[in-house]
PDB file of C-alpha atoms in Angstrom:
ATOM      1  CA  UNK F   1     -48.078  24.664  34.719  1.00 66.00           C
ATOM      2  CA  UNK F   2     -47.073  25.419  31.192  1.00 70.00           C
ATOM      3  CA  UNK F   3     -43.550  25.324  32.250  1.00 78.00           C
ATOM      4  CA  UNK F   4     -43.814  21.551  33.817  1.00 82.00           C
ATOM      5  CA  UNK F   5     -45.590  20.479  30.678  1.00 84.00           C
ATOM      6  CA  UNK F   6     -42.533  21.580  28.480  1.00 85.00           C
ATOM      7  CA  UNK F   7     -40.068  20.063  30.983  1.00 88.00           C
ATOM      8  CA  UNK F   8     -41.719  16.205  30.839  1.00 87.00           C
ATOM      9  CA  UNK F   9     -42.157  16.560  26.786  1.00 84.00           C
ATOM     10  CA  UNK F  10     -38.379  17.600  26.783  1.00 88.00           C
ATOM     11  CA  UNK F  11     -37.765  15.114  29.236  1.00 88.00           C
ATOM     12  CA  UNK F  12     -39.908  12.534  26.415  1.00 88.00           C
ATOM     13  CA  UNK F  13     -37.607  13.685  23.624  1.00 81.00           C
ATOM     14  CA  UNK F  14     -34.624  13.193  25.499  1.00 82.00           C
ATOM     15  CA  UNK F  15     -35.742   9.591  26.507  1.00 86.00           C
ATOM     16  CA  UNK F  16     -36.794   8.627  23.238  1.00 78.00           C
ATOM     17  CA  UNK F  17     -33.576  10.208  21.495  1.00 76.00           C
ATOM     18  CA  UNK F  18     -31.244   8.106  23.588  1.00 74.00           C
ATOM     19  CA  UNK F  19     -32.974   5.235  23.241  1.00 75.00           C
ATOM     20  CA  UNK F  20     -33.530   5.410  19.667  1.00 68.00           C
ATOM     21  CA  UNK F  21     -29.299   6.400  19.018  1.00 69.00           C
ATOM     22  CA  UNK F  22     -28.760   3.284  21.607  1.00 68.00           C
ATOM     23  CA  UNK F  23     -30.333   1.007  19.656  1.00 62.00           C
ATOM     24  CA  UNK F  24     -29.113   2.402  16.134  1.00 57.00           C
ATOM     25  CA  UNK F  25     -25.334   1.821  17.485  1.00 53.00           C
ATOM     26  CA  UNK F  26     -26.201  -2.051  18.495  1.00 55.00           C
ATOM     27  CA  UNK F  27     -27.259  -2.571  14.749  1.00 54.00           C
ATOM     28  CA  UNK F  28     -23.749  -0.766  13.787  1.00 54.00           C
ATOM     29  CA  UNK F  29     -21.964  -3.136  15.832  1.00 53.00           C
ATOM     30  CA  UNK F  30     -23.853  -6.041  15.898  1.00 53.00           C
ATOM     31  CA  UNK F  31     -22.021  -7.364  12.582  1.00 55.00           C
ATOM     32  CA  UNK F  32     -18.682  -6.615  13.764  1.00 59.00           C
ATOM     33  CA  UNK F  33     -19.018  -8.389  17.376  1.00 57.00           C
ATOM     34  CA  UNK F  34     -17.266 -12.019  16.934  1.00 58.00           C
ATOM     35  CA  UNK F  35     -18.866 -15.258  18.322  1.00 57.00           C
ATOM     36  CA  UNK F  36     -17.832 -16.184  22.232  1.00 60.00           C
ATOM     37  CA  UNK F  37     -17.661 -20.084  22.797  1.00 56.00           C
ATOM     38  CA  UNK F  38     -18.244 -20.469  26.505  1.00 59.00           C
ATOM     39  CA  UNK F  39     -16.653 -23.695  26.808  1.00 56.00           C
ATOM     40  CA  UNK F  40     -15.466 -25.242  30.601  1.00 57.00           C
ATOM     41  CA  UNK F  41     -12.641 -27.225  28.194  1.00 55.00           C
ATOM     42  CA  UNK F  42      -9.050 -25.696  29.112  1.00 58.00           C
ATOM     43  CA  UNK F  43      -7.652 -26.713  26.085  1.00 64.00           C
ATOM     44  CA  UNK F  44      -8.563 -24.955  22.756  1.00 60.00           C
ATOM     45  CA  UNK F  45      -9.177 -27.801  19.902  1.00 64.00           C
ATOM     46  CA  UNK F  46      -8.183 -26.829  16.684  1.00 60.00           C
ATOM     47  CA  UNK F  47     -10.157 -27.998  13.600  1.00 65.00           C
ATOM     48  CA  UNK F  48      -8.212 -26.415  10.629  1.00 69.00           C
ATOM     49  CA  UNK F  49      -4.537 -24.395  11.337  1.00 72.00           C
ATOM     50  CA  UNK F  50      -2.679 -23.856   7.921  1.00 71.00           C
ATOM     51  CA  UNK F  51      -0.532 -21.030   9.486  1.00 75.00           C
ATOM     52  CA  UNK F  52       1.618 -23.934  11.223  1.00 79.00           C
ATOM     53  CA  UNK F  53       1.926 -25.555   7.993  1.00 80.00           C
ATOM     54  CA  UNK F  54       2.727 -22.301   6.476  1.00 81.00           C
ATOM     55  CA  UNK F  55       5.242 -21.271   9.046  1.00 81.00           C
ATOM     56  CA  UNK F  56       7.033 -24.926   7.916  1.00 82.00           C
ATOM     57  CA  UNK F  57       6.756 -24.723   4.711  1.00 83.00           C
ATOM     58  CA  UNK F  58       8.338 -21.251   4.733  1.00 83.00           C
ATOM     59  CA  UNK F  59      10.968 -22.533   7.248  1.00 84.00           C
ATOM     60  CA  UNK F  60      12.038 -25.400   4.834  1.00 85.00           C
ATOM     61  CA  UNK F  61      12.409 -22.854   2.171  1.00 82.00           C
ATOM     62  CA  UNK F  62      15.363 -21.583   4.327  1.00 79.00           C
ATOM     63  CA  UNK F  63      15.685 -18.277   2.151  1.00 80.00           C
ATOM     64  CA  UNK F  64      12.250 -16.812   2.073  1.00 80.00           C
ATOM     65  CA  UNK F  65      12.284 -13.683  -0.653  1.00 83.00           C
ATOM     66  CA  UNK F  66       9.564 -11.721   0.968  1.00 82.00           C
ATOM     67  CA  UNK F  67       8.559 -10.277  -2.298  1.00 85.00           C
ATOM     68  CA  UNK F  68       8.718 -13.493  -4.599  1.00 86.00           C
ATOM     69  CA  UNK F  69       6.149 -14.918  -1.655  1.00 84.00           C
ATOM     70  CA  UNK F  70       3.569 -12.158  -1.464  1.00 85.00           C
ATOM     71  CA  UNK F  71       3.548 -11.687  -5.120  1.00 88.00           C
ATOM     72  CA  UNK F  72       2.870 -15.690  -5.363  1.00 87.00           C
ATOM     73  CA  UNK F  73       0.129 -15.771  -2.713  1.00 85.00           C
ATOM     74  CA  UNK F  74      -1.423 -12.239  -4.590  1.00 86.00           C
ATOM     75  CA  UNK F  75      -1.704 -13.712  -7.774  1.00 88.00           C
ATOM     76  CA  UNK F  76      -3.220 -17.289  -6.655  1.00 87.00           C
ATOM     77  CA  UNK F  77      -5.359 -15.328  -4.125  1.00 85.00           C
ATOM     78  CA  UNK F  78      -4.029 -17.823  -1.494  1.00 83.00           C
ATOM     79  CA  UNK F  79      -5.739 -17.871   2.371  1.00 83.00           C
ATOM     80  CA  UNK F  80      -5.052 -18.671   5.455  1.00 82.00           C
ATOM     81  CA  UNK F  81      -7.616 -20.568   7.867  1.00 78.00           C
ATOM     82  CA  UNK F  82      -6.957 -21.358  11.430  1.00 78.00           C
ATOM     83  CA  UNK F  83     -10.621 -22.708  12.878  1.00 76.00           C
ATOM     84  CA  UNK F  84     -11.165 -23.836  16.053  1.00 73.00           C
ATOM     85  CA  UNK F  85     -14.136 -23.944  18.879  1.00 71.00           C
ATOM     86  CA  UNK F  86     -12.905 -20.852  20.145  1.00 69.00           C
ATOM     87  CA  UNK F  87     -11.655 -18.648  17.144  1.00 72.00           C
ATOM     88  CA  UNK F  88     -11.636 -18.498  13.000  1.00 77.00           C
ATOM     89  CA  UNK F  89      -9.485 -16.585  11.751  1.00 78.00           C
ATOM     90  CA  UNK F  90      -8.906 -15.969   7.944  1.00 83.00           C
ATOM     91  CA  UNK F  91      -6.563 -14.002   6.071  1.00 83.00           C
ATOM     92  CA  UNK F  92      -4.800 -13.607   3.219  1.00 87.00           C
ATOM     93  CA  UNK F  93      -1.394 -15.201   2.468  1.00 86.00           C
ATOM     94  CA  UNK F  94      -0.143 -12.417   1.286  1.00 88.00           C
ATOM     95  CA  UNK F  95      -1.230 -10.444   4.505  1.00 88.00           C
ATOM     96  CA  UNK F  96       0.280 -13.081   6.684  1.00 87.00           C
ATOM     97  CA  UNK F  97       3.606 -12.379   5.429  1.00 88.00           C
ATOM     98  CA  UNK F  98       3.722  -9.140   5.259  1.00 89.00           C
ATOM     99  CA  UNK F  99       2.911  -9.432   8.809  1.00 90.00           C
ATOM    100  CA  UNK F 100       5.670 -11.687   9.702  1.00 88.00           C
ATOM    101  CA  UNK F 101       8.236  -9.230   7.691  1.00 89.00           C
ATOM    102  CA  UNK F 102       7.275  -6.027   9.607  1.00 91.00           C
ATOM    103  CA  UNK F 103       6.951  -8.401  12.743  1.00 90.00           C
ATOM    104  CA  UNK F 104      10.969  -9.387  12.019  1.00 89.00           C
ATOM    105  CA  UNK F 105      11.861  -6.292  10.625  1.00 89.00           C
ATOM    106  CA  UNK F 106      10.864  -4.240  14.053  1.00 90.00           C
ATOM    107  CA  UNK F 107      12.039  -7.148  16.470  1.00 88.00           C
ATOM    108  CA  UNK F 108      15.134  -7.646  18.041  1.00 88.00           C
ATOM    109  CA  UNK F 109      15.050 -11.136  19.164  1.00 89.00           C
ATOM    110  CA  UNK F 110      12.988 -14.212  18.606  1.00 88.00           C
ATOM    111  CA  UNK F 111      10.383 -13.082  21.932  1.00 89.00           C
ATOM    112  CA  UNK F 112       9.694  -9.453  20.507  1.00 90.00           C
ATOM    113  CA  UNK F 113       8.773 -11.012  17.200  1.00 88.00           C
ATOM    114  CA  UNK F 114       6.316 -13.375  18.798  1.00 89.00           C
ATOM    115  CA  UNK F 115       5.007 -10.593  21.191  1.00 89.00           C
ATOM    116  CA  UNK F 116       4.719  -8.456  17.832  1.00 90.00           C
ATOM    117  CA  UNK F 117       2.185 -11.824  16.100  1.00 88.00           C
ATOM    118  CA  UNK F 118       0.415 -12.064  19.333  1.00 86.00           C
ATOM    119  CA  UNK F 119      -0.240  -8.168  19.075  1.00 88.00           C
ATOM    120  CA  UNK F 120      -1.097  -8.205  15.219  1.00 88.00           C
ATOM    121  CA  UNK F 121      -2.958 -11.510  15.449  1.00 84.00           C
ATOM    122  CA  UNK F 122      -4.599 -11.936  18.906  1.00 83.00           C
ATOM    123  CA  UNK F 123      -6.328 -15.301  17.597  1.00 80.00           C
ATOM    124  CA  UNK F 124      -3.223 -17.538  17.070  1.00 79.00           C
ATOM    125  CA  UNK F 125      -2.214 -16.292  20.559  1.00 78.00           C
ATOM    126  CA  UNK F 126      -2.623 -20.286  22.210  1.00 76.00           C
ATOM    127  CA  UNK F 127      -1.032 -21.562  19.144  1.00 77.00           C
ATOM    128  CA  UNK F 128       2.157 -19.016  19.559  1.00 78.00           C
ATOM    129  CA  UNK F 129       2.336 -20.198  22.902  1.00 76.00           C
ATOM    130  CA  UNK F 130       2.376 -24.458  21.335  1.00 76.00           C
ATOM    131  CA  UNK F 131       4.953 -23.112  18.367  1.00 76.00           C
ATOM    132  CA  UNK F 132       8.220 -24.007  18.639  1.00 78.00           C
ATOM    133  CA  UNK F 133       9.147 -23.472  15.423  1.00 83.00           C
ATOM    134  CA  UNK F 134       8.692 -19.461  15.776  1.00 84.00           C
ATOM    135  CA  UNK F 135      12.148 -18.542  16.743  1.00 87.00           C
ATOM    136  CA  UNK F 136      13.391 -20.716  13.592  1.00 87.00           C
ATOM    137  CA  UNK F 137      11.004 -18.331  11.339  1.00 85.00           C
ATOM    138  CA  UNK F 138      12.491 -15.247  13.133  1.00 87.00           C
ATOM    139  CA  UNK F 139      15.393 -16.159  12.166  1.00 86.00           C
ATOM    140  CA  UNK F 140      15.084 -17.072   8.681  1.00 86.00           C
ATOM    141  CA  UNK F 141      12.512 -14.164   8.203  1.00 86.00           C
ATOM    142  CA  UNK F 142      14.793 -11.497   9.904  1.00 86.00           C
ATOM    143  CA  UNK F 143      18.109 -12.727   7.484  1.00 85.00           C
ATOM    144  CA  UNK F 144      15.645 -11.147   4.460  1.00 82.00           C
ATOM    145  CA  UNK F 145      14.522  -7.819   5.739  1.00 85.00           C
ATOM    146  CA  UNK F 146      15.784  -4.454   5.740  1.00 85.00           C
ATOM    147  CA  UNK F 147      17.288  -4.225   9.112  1.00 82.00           C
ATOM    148  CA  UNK F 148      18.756  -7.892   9.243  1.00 82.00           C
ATOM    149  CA  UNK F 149      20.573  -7.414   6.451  1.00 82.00           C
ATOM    150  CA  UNK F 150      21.986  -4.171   7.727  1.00 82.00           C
ATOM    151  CA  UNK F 151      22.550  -6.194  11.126  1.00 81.00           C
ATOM    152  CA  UNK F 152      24.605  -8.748   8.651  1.00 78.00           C
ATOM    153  CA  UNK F 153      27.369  -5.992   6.934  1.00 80.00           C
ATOM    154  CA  UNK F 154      30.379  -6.207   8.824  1.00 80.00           C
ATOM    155  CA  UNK F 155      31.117  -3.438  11.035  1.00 69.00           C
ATOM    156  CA  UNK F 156      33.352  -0.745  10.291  1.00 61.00           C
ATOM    157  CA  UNK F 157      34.428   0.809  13.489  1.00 50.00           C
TER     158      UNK F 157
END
């Protein structure tokens, strides 16, 4: 009898200690869980998307000094916003680039580098898909990082 007793209040402890951890990890994760639009529209309208104008801007620039750039963006404090009924997304300027030189400095062609931004930003992925203009960045971008401008010196053997 005494043995059945301490089984159920174990059993009662158990319960309640699983149920009280369950309900301290939703509260953990609760704030970093994004927003879901359900939404039966196909098409993804976009509000706000100053990463397109960004990527043009930095296109017409033609030689893009990576450092010059982030140091620019750090010291104005300069963000990104892409906003749209599915996604917002908002970074730093200075992150974005970075991103796009490690994204051109690891990528051999213009689809690795765009596989590598889908990767790194997985909220832009629709508007990758729209860009045209992201082989154009690649590039420019690639011409001004470590490993395109060992790709430029002329061979010696």
């Amino acid at each position: 009898m005494k043995s059945s007793i301490r089984t159920i209040k174990t059993t009662i402890l158990g319960i309640l200690f699983l149920s009280l951890s369950m309900s301290n990890a939703q509260i953990i994760y609760e704030d970093q869980l994004e927003t879901v639009y359900l939404n039966k529209n196909a098409e993804e309208v976009v509000y706000t998307n100053s990463f397109s104008d960004f990527n043009n801007d930095l296109i017409a620039i033609n030689e893009i000094s990576f450092k010059n750039q982030i140091q620019k963006a750090n010291q104005n404090n300069d963000h990104l916003l892409f906003l749209s009924e599915r996604s917002n997304l908002q970074i730093l300027t200075s992150t974005y680039l970075k991103t796009i030189r490690r994204g051109a400095n690891q990528s051999n062609d213009p689809k690795s580098f765009k596989a590598f931004l889908n990767e790194k930003l997985p909220e832009l992925i629709h508007q990758f898909r729209k860009d045209n203009n992201l082989e154009e960045l690649y590039i420019i971008s690639r011409k001004n990082t470590f490993n395109g401008k060992i790709d430029a010196l002329p061979s010696v053997l």
